[in-house]
PDB file of C-alpha atoms in Angstrom:
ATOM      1  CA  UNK A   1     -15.376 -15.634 -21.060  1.00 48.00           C
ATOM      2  CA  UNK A   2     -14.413 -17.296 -18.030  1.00 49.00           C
ATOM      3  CA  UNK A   3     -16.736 -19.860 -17.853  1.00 54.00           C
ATOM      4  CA  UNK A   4     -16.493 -20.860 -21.622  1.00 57.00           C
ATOM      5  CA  UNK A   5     -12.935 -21.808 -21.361  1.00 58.00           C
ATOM      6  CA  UNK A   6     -10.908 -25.118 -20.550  1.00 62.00           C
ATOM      7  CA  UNK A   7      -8.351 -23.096 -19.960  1.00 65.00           C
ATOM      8  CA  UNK A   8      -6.077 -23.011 -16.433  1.00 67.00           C
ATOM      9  CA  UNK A   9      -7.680 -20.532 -14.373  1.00 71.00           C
ATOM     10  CA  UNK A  10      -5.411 -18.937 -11.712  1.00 73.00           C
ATOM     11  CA  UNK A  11      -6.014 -15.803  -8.954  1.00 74.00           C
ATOM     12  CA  UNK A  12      -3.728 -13.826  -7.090  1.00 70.00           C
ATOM     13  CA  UNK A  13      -5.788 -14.452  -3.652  1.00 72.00           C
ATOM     14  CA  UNK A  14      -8.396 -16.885  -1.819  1.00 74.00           C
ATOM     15  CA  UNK A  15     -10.639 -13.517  -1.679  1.00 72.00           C
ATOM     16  CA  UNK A  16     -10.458 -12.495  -5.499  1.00 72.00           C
ATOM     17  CA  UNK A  17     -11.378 -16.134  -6.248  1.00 75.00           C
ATOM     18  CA  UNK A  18     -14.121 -16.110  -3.940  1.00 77.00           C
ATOM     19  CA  UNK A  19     -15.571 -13.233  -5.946  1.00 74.00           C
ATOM     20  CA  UNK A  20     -15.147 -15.360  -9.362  1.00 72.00           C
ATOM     21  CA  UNK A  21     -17.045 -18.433  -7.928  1.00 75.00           C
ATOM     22  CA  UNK A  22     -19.733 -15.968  -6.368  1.00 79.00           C
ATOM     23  CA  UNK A  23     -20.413 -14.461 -10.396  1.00 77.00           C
ATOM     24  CA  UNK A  24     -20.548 -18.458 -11.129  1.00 76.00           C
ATOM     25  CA  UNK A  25     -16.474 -18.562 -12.110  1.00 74.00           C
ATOM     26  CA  UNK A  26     -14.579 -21.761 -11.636  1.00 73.00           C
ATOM     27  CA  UNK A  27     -10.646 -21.275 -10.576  1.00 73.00           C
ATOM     28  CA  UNK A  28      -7.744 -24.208 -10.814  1.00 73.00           C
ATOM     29  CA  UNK A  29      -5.937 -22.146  -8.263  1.00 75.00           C
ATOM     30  CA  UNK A  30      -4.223 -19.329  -6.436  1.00 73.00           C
ATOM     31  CA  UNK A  31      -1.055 -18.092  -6.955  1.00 71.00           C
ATOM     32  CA  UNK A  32      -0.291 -15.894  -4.571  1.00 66.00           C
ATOM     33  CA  UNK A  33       1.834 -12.359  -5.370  1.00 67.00           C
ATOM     34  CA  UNK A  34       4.741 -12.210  -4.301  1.00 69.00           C
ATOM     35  CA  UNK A  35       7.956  -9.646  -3.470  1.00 70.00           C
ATOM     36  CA  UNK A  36      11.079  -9.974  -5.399  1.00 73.00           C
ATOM     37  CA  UNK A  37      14.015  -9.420  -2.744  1.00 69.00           C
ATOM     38  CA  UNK A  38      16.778  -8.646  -5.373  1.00 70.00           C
ATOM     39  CA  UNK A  39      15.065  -5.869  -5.370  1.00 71.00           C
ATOM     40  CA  UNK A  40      12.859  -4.907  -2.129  1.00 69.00           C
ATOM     41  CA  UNK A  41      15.036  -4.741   0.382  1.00 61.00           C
ATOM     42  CA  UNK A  42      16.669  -2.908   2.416  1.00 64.00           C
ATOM     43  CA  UNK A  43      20.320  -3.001   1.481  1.00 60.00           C
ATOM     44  CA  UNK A  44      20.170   1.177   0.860  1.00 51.00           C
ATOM     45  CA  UNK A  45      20.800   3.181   3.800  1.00 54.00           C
ATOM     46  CA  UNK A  46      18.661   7.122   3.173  1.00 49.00           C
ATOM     47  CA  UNK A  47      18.080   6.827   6.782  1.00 53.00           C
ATOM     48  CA  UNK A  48      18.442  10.520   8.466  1.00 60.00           C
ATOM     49  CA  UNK A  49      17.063  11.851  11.370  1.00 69.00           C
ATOM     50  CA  UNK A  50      14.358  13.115   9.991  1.00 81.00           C
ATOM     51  CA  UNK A  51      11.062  11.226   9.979  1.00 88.00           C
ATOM     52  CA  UNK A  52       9.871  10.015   6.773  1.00 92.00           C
ATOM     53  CA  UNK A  53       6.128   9.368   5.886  1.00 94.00           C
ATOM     54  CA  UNK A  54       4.973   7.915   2.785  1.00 96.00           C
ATOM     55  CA  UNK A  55       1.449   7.488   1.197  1.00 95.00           C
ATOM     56  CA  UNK A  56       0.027   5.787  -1.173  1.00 94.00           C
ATOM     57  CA  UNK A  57      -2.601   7.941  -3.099  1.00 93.00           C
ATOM     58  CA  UNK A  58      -5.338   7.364  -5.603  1.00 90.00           C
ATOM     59  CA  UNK A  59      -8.490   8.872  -6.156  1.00 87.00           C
ATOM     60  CA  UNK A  60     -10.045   5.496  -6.374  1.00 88.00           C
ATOM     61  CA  UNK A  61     -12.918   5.422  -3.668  1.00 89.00           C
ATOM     62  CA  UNK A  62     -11.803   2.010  -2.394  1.00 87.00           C
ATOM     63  CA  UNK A  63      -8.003   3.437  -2.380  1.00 88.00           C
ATOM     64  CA  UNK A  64      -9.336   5.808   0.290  1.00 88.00           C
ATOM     65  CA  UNK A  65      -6.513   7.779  -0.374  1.00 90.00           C
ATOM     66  CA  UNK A  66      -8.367  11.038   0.224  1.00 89.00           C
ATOM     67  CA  UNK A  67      -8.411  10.105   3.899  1.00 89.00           C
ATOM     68  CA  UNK A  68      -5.074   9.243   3.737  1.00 90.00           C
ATOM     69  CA  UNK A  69      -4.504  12.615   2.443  1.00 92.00           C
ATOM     70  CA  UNK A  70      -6.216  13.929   5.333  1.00 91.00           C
ATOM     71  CA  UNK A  71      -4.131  12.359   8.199  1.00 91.00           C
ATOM     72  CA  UNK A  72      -1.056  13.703   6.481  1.00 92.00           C
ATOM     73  CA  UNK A  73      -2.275  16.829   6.656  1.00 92.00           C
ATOM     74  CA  UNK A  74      -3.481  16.831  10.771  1.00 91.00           C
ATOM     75  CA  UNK A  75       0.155  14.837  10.979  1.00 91.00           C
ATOM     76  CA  UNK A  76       1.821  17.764   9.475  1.00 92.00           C
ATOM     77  CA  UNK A  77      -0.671  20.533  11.495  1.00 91.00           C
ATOM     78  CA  UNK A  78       1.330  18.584  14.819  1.00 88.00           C
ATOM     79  CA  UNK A  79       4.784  17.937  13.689  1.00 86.00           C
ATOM     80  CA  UNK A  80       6.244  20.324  10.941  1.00 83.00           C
ATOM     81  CA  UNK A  81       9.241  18.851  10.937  1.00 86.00           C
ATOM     82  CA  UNK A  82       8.661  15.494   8.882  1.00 91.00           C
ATOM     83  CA  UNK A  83       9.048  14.767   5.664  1.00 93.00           C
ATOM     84  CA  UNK A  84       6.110  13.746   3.582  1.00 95.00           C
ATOM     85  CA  UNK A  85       6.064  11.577  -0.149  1.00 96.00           C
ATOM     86  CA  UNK A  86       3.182  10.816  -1.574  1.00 96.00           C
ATOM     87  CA  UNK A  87       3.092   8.086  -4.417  1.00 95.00           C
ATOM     88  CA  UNK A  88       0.471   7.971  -6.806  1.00 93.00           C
ATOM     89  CA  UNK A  89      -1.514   7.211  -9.905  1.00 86.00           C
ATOM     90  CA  UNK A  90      -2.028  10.947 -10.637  1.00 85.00           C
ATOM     91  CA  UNK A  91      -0.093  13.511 -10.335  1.00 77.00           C
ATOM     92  CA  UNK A  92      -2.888  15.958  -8.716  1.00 75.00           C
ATOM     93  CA  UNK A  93      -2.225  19.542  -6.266  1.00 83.00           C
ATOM     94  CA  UNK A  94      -0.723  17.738  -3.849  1.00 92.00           C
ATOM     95  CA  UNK A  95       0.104  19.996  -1.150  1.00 93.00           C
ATOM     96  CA  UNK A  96       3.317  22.088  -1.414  1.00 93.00           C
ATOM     97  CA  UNK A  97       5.383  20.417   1.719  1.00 94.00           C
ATOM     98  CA  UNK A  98       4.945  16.797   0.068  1.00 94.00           C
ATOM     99  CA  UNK A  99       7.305  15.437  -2.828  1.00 95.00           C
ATOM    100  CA  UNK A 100       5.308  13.576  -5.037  1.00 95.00           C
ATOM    101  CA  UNK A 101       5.947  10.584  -7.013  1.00 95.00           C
ATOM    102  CA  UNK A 102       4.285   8.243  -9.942  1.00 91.00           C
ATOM    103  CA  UNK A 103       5.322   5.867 -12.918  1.00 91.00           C
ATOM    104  CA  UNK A 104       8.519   4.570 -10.857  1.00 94.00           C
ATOM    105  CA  UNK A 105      10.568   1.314 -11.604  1.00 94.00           C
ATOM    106  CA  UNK A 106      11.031  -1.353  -9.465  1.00 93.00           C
ATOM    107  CA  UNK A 107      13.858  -0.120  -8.250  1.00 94.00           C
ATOM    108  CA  UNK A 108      12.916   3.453  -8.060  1.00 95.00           C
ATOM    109  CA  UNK A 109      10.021   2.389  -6.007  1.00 95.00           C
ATOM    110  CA  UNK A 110      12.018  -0.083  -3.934  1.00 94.00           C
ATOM    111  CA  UNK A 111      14.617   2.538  -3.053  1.00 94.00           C
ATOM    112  CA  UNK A 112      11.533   5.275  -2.596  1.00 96.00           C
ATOM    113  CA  UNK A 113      10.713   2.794   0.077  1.00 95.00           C
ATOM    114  CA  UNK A 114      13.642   2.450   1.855  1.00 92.00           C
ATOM    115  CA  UNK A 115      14.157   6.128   2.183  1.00 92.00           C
ATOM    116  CA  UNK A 116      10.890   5.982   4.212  1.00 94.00           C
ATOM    117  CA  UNK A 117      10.109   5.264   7.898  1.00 91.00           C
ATOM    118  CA  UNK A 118       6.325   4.676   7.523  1.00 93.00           C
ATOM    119  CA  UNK A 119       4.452   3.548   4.454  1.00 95.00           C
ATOM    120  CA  UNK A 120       0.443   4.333   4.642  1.00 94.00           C
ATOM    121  CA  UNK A 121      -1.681   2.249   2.610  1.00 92.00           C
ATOM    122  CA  UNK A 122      -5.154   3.383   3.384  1.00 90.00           C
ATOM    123  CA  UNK A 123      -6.993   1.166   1.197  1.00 88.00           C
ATOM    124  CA  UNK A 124     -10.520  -0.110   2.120  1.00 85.00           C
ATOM    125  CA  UNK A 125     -10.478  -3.186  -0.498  1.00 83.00           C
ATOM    126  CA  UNK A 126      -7.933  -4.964  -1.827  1.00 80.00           C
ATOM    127  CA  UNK A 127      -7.444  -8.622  -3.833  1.00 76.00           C
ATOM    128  CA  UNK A 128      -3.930  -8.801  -2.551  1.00 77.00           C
ATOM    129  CA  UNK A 129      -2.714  -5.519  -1.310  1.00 79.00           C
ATOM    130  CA  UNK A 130       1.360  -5.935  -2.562  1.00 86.00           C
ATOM    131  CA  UNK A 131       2.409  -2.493  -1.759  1.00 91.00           C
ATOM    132  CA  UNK A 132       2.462  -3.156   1.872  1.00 90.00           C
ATOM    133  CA  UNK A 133       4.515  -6.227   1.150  1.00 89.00           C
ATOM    134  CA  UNK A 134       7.078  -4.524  -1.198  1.00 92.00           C
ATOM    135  CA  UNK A 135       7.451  -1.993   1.883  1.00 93.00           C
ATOM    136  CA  UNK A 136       7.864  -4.432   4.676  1.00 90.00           C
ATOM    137  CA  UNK A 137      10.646  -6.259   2.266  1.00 90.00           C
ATOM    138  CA  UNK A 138      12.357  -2.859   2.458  1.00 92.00           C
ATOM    139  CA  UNK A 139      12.238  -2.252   6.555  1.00 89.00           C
ATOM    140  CA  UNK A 140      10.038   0.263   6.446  1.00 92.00           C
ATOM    141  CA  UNK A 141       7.209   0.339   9.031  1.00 91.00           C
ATOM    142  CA  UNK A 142       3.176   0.044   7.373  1.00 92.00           C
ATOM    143  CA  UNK A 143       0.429   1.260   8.016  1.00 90.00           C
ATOM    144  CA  UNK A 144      -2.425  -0.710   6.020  1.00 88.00           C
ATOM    145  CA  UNK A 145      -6.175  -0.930   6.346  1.00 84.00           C
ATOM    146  CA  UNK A 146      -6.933  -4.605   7.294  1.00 81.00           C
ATOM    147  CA  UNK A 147      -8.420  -5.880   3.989  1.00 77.00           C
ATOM    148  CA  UNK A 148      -8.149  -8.667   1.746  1.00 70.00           C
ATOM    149  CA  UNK A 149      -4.956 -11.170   1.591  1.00 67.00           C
ATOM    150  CA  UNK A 150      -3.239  -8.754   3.637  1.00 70.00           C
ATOM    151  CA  UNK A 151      -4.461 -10.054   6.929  1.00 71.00           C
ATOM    152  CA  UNK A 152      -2.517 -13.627   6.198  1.00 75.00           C
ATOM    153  CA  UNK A 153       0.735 -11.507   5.910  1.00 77.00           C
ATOM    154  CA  UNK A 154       0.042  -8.377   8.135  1.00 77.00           C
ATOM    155  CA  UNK A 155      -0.472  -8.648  11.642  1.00 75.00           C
ATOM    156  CA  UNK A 156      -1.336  -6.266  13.980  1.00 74.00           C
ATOM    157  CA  UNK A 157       1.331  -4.350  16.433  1.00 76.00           C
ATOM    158  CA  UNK A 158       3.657  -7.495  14.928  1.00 79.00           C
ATOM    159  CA  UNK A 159       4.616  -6.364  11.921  1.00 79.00           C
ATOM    160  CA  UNK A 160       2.221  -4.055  10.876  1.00 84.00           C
ATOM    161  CA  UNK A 161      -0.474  -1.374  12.127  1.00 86.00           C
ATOM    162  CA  UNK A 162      -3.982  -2.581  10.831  1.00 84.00           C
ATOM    163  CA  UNK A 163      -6.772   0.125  10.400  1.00 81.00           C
ATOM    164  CA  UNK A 164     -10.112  -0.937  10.831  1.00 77.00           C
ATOM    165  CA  UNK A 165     -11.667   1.924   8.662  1.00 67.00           C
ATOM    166  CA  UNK A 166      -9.023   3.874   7.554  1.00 64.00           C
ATOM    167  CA  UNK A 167     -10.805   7.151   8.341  1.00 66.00           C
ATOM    168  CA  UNK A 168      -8.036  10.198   8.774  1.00 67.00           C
ATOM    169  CA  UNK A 169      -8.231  10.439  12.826  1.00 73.00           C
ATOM    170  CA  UNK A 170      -7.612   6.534  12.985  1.00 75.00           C
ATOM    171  CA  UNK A 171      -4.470   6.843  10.530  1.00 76.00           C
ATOM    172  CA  UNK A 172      -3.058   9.911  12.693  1.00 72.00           C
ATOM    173  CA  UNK A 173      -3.294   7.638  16.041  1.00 66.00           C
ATOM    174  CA  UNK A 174      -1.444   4.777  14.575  1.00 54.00           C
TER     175      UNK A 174
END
């Protein structure tokens, strides 16, 4: 359909274009994502003194969110006293001690965010990657697996903790 066209042709990231010219696709352009700040940011204050983890969840393999699932739980198994969201695609049995969130609005999301001190995105491939962004907007601290367009935003022990592999026992050091 792609190739057939003389349409504009635009991607969201030098690395999902790179696939498109590699299955014989021909781009105009990238147009990066982006991160509205009307409404990521961190003008809310949920901030207690209680430690806040959140994860993003799906049961997509390259999501990896079953390992992210995993450090949460050895996090928890060490310090009881956090709080844990998850955010996800599916609303699965999440473990008891976790809220658990899908389907949110921007500003649901954004303020979901700011009422967290650590966002973990686990994800092992990624075009873009915007979650992490959306979070950093709001102050909160990431976690991310180093993938896709995230390392030209993300970097590591700067603003950011990249994970090479994003098994569970590599999320838990961070």
């Amino acid at each position: 359909v792609y190739k057939n066209n003389d349409i504009n042709k635009i991607t969201v990231s030098e690395g999902v274009q790179k696939e498109f010219y590699d299955l014989g696709g021909e781009f105009n352009g990238v147009v990066p994502l982006g991160v509205d700040h009307k409404i990521f940011n961190n003008n809310l204050d949920f901030k207690n003194n209680v430690i806040h983890i959140l994860l993003y969840f799906s049961f997509m393999p390259r999501k990896n969110g079953v390992n992210g699932l995993k450090a949460l739980k050895k996090i928890k198994s060490k310090h009881s006293k956090l709080k844990f969201s998850i955010i996800s695609d599916c609303m699965d049995n999440f473990p008891d001690w976790c809220d658990t969130y899908n389907s949110l609005s921007e500003l649901d999301l954004s303020r979901l965010y700011q009422s967290a001190d650590i966002f973990i995105y686990p994800s092992l491939y990624e075009g873009f990657g915007l979650p992490p962004l959306e979070a950093m907007a709001c102050s909160t601290a990431v976690i991310a697996s180093s993938t896709g367009e995230a390392k030209k935003y993300a970097l590591h022990r700067n603003n950011v903790m990249l994970l090479d592999k994003g098994d569970p026992s590599e999320i838990e050091l961070l």
